[in-house]
mmCIF file of C-alpha atoms and ligand atoms in Angstrom:
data_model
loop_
_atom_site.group_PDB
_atom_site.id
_atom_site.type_symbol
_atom_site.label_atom_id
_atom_site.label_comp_id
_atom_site.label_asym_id
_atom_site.label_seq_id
_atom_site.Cartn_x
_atom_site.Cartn_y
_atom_site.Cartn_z
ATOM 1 C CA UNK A 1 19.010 -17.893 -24.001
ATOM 2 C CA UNK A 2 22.434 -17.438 -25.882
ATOM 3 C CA UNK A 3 25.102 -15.248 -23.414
ATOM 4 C CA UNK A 4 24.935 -12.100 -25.327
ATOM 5 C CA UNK A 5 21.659 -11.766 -23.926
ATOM 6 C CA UNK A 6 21.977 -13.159 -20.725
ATOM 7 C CA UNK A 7 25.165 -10.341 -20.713
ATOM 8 C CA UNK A 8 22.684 -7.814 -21.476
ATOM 9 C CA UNK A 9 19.595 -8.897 -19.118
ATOM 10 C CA UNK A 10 19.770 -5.422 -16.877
ATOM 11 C CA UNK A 11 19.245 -3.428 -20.135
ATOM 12 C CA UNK A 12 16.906 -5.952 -21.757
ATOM 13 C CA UNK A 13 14.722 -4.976 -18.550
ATOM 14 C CA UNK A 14 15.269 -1.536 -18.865
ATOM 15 C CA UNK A 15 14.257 -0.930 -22.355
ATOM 16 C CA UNK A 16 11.471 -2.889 -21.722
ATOM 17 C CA UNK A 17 10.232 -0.738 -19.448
ATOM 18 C CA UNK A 18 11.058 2.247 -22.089
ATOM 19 C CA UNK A 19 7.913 0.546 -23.711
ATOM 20 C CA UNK A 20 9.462 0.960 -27.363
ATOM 21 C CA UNK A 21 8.329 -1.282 -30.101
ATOM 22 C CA UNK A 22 11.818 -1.097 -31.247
ATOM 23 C CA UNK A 23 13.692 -2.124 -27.787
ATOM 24 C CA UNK A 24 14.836 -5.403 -28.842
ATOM 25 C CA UNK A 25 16.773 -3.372 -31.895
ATOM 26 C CA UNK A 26 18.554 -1.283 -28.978
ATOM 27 C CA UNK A 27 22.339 -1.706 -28.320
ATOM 28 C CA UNK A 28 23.832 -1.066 -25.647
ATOM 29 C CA UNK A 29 26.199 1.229 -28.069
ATOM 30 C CA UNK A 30 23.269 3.136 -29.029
ATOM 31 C CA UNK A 31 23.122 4.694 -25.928
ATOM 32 C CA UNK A 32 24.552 7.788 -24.523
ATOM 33 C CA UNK A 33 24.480 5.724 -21.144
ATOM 34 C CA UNK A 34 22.888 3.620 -19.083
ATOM 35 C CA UNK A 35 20.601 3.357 -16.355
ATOM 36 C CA UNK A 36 20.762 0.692 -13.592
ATOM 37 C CA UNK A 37 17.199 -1.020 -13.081
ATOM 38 C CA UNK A 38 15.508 -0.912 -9.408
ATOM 39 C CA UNK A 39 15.425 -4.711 -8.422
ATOM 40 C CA UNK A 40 14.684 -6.432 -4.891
ATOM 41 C CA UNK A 41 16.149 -10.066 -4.098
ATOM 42 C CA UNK A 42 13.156 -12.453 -3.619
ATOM 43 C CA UNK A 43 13.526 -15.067 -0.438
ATOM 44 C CA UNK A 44 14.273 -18.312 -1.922
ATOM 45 C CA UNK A 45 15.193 -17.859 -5.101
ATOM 46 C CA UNK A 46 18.413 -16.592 -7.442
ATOM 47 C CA UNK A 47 16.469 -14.035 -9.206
ATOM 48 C CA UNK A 48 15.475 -10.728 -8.533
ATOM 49 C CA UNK A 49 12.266 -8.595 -8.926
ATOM 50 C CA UNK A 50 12.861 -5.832 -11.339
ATOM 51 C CA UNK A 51 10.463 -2.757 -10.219
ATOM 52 C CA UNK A 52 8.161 -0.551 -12.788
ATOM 53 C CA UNK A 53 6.344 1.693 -10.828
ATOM 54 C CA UNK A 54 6.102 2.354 -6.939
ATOM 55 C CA UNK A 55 2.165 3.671 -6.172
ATOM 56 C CA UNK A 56 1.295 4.668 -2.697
ATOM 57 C CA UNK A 57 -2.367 4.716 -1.193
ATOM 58 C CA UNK A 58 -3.290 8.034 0.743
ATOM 59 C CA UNK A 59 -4.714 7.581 3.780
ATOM 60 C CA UNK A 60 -5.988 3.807 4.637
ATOM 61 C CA UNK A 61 -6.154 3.384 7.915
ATOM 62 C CA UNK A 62 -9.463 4.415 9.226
ATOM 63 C CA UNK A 63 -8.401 5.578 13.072
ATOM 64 C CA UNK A 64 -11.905 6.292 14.781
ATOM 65 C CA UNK A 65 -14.337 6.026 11.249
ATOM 66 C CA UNK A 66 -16.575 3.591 13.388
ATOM 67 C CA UNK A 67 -16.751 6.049 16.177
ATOM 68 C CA UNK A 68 -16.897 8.681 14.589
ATOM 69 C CA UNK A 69 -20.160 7.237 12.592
ATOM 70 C CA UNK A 70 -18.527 7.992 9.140
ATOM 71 C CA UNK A 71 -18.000 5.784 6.161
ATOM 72 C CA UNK A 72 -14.337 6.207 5.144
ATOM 73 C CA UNK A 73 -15.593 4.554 2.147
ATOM 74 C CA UNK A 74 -17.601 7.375 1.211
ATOM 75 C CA UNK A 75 -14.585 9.023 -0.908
ATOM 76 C CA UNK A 76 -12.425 6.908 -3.522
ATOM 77 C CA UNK A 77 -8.850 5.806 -2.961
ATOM 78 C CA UNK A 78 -6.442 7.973 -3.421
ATOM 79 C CA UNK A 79 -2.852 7.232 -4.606
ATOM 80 C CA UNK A 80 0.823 8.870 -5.534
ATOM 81 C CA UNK A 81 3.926 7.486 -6.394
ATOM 82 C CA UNK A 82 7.513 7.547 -5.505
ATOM 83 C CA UNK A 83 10.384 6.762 -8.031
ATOM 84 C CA UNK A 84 11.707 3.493 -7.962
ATOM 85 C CA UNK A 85 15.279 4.532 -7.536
ATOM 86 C CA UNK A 86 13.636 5.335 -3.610
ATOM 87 C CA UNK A 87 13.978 2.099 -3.048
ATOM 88 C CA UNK A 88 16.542 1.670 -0.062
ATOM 89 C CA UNK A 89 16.784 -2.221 0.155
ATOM 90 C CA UNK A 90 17.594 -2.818 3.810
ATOM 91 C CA UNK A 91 18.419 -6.834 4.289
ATOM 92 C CA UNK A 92 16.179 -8.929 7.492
ATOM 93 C CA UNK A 93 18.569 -8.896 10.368
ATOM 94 C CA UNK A 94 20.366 -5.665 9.522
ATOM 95 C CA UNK A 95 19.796 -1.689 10.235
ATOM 96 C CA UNK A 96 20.160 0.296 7.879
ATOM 97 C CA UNK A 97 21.413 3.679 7.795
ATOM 98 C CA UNK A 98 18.647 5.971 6.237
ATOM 99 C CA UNK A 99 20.101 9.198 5.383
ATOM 100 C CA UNK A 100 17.752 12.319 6.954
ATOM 101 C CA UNK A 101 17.170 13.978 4.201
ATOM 102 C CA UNK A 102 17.345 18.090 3.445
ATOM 103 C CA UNK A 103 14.629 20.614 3.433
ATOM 104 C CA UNK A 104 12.322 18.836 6.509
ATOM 105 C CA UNK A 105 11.825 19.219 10.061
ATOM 106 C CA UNK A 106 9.347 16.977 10.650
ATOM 107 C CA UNK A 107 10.486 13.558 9.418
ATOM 108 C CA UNK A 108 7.939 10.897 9.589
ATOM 109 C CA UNK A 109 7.423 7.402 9.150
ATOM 110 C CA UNK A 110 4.913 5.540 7.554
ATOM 111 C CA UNK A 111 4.557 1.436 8.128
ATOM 112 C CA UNK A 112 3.230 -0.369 5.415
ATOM 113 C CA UNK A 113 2.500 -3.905 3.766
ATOM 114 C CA UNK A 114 3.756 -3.658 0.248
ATOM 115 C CA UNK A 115 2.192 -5.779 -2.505
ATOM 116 C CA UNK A 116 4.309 -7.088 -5.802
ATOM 117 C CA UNK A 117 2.750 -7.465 -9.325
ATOM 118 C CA UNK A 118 3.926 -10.426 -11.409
ATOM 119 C CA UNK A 119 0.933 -9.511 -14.003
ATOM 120 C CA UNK A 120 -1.452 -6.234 -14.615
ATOM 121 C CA UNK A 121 -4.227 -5.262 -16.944
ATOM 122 C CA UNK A 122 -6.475 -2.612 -16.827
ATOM 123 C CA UNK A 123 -10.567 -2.687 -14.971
ATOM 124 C CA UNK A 124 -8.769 -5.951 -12.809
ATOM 125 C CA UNK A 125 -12.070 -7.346 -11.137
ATOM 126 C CA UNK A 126 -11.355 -7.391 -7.827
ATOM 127 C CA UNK A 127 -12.254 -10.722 -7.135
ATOM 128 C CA UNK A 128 -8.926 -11.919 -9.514
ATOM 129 C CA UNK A 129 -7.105 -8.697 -8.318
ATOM 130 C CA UNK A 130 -5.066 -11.817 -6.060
ATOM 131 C CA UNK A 131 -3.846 -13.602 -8.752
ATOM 132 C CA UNK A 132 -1.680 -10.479 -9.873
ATOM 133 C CA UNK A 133 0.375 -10.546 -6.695
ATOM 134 C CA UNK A 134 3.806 -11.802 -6.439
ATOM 135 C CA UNK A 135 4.574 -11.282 -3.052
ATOM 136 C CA UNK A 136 4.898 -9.159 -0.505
ATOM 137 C CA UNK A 137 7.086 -7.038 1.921
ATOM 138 C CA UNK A 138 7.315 -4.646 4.973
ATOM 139 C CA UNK A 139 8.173 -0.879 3.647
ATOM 140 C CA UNK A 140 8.432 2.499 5.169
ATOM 141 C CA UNK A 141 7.216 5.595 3.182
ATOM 142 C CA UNK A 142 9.310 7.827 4.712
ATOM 143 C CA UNK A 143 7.862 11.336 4.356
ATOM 144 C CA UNK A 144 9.251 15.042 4.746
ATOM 145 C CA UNK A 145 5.833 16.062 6.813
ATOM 146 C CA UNK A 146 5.988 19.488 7.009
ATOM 147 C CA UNK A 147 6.328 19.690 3.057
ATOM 148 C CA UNK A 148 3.572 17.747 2.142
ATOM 149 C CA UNK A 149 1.133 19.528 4.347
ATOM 150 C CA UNK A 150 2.732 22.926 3.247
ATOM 151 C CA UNK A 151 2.302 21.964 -0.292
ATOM 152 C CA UNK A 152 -1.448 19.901 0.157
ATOM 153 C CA UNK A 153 -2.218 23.340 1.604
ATOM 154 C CA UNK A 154 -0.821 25.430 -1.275
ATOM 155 C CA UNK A 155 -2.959 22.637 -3.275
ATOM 156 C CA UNK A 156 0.648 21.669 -4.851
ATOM 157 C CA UNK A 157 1.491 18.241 -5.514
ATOM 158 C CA UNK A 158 3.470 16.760 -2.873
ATOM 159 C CA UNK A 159 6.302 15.539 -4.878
ATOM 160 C CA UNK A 160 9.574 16.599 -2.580
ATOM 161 C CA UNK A 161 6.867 15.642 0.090
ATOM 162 C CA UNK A 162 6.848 11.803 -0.770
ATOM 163 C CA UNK A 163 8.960 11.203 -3.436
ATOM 164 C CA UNK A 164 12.677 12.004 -2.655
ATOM 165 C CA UNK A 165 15.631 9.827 -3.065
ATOM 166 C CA UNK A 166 15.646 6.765 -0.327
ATOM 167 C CA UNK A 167 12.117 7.429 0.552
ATOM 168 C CA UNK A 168 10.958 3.563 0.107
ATOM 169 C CA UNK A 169 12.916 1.547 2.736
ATOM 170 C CA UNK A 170 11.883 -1.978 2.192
ATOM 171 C CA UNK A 171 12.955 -5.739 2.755
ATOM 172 C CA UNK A 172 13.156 -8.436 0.187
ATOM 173 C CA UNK A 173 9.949 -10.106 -1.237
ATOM 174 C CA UNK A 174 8.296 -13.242 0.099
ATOM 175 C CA UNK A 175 6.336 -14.683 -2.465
ATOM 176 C CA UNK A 176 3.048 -15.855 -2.312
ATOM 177 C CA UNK A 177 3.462 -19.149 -2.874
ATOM 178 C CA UNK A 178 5.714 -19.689 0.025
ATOM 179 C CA UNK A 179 3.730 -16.974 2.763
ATOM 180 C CA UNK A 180 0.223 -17.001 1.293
ATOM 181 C CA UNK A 181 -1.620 -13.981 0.873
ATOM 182 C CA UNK A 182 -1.263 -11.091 3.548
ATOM 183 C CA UNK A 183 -5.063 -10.015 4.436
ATOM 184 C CA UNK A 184 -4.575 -9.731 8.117
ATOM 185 C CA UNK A 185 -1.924 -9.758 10.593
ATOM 186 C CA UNK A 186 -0.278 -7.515 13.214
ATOM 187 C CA UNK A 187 1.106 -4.331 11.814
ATOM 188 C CA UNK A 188 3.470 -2.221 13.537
ATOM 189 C CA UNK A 189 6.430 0.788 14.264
ATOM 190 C CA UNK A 190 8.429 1.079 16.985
ATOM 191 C CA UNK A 191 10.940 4.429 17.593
ATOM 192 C CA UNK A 192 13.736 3.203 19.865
ATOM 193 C CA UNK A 193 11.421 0.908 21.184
ATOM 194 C CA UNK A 194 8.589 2.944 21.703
ATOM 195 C CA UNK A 195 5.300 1.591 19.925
ATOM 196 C CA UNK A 196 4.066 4.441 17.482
ATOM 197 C CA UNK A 197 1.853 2.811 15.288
ATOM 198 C CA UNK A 198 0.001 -0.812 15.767
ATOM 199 C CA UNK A 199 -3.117 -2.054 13.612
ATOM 200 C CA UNK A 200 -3.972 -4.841 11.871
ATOM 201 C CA UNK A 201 -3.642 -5.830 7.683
ATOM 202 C CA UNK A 202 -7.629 -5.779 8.079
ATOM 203 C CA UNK A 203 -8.140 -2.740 9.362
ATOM 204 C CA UNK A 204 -7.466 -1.467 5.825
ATOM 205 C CA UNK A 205 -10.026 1.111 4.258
ATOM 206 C CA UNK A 206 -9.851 -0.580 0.982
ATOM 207 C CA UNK A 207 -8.167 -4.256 0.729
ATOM 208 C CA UNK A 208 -5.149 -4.717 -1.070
ATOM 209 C CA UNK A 209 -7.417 -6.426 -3.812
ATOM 210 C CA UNK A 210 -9.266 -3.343 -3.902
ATOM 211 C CA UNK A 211 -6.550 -1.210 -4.454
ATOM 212 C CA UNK A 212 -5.044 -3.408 -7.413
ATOM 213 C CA UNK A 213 -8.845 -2.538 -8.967
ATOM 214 C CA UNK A 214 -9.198 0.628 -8.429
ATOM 215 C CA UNK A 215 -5.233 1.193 -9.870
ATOM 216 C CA UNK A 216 -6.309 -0.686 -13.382
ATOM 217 C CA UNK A 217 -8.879 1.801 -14.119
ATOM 218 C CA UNK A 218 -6.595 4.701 -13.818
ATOM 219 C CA UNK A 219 -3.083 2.762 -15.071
ATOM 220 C CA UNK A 220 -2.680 -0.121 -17.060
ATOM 221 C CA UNK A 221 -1.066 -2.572 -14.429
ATOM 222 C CA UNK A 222 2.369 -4.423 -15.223
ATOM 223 C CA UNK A 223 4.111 -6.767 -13.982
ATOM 224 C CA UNK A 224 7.096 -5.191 -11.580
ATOM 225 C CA UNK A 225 4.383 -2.546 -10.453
ATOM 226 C CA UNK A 226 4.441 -2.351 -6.569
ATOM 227 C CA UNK A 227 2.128 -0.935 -4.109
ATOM 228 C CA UNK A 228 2.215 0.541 -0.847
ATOM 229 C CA UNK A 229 -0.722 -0.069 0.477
ATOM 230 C CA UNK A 230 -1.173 2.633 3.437
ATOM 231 C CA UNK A 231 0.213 3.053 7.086
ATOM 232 C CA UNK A 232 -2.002 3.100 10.546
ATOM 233 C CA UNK A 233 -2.329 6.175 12.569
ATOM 234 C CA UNK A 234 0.343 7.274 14.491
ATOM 235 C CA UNK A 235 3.283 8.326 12.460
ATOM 236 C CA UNK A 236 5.638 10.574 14.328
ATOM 237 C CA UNK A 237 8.849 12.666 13.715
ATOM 238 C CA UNK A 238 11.673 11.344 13.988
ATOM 239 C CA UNK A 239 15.918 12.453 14.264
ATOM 240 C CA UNK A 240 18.937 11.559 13.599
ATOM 241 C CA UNK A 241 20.435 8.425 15.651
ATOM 242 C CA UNK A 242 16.611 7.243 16.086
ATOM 243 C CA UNK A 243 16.219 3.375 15.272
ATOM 244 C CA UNK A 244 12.994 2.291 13.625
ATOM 245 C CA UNK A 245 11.592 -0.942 13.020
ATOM 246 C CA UNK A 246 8.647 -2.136 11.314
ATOM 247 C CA UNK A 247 7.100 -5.459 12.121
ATOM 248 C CA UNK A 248 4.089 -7.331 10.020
ATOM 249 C CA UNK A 249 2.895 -10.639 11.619
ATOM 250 C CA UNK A 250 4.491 -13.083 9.236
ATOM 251 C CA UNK A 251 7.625 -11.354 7.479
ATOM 252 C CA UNK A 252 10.922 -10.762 8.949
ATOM 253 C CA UNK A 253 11.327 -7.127 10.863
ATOM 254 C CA UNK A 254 12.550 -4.049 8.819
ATOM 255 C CA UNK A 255 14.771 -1.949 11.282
ATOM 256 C CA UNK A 256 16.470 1.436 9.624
ATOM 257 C CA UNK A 257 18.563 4.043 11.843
ATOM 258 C CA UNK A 258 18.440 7.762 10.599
ATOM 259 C CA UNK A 259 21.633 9.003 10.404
HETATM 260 MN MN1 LIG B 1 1.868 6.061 3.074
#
């Protein structure tokens, strides 16, 4: 690769995602400005994960479905998205300060394994669904509560519900090949050190694998997509000066304050 376009790799990445057959023919000079591109460092390596799409899974935590006596897997998965300038990176070992945002006053938290693509397609088999991940991370969907229920119950979409700006706190990626893939393990929120939600990766309504095969016959998968791949019962509201941290058996904590 000759320097000009090492020089231009962050716009390279960035048309690319434009998904023009004419990117490589874009200069830099050709455009009124530019964009930065959403990227995540990846543990053990130089280079970074450049992010396409964020899509969220609604509800996937059956709390009481066996119980209860119903079949959570009566109804297909669900899913939204976020932006992927949401992403607040937040560095293992640190806390970061997560801004509260405007408009809510019922902040919530939502714990979450989050899956990376290196590779898509569309009608993935589930069986090979695997294969597409990269590697994974802990994440918080934050969510402005009160807003998406007013809106789910206005049958509005719940866009300033879910998909604000710093709404995706997450740490870097662990890839596969160094943690193996995450199908079970301890999941888990604590408010200023106060358990609030606790499951495990298995508990899931539909498998990660399930949800990278249901996605590719709605989307065509790519890599750089990411998925959030649903949150246990027990998300509460939170305030300012409140510490959070999310733990998942395996990967480093995740620990934001709201400030
Ligand atoms: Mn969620």
């Amino acid at each position: 690769m000759d320097t000009s376009r090492r020089g231009l790799f962050g716009l390279g990445a960035l048309l690319a995602f434009a998904g023009t057959a004419h990117a490589a023919e874009i200069k830099a000079d050709d455009l009124l400005f530019t964009l930065p591109v959403t990227t995540l460092p990846i543990v053990g390596s130089k280079q970074r994960f450049p992010v396409r799409r964020i899509y969220c899974i609604g509800r996937n935590y059956p709390a009481h479905a066996k119980e209860m006596g119903s079949d959570p897997r009566k109804e297909p998965p669900f899913f939204f998205e976020k932006p992927t300038d949401a992403v607040q990176y937040v560095a293992p070992g640190t806390v970061g300060d997560h801004p509260y945002p405007s408009l809510t006053h019922m902040y919530q938290h939502e714990i979450e394994l989050v899956a990376f693509l290196k590779s898509g397609g569309v009608n993935i088999p589930v069986e090979k669904a695997l294969d597409h991940v990269f590697g994974y991370t802990v994440g918080l969907d934050m969510t402005r509560r009160d807003l998406q229920h007013l809106l789910e119950n206005q049958k509005k979409p719940w866009e300033i519900g879910k998909s604000f700006d710093h709404a995706a706190p997450m740490g870097p990626i662990h890839p596969v090949s160094a943690i193996g893939q995450k199908t079970k393990g301890s999941i888990s929120l604590a408010v200023n050190g106060n358990i609030k939600q606790q499951a495990d990766l298995s508990d899931m309504t539909w498998s990660v694998a399930e949800q990278i095969a249901h996605l590719s016959t709605a989307f065509e998968l790519k890599a750089g997509d990411i998925i959030y791949s649903g949150t246990p019962k027990g998300p509460s509201t939170v305030v300012k000066g409140d510490l959070l941290v999310g733990k998942i058996e395996g990967l480093p904590d995740l620990s934001i304050r709201i400030v």
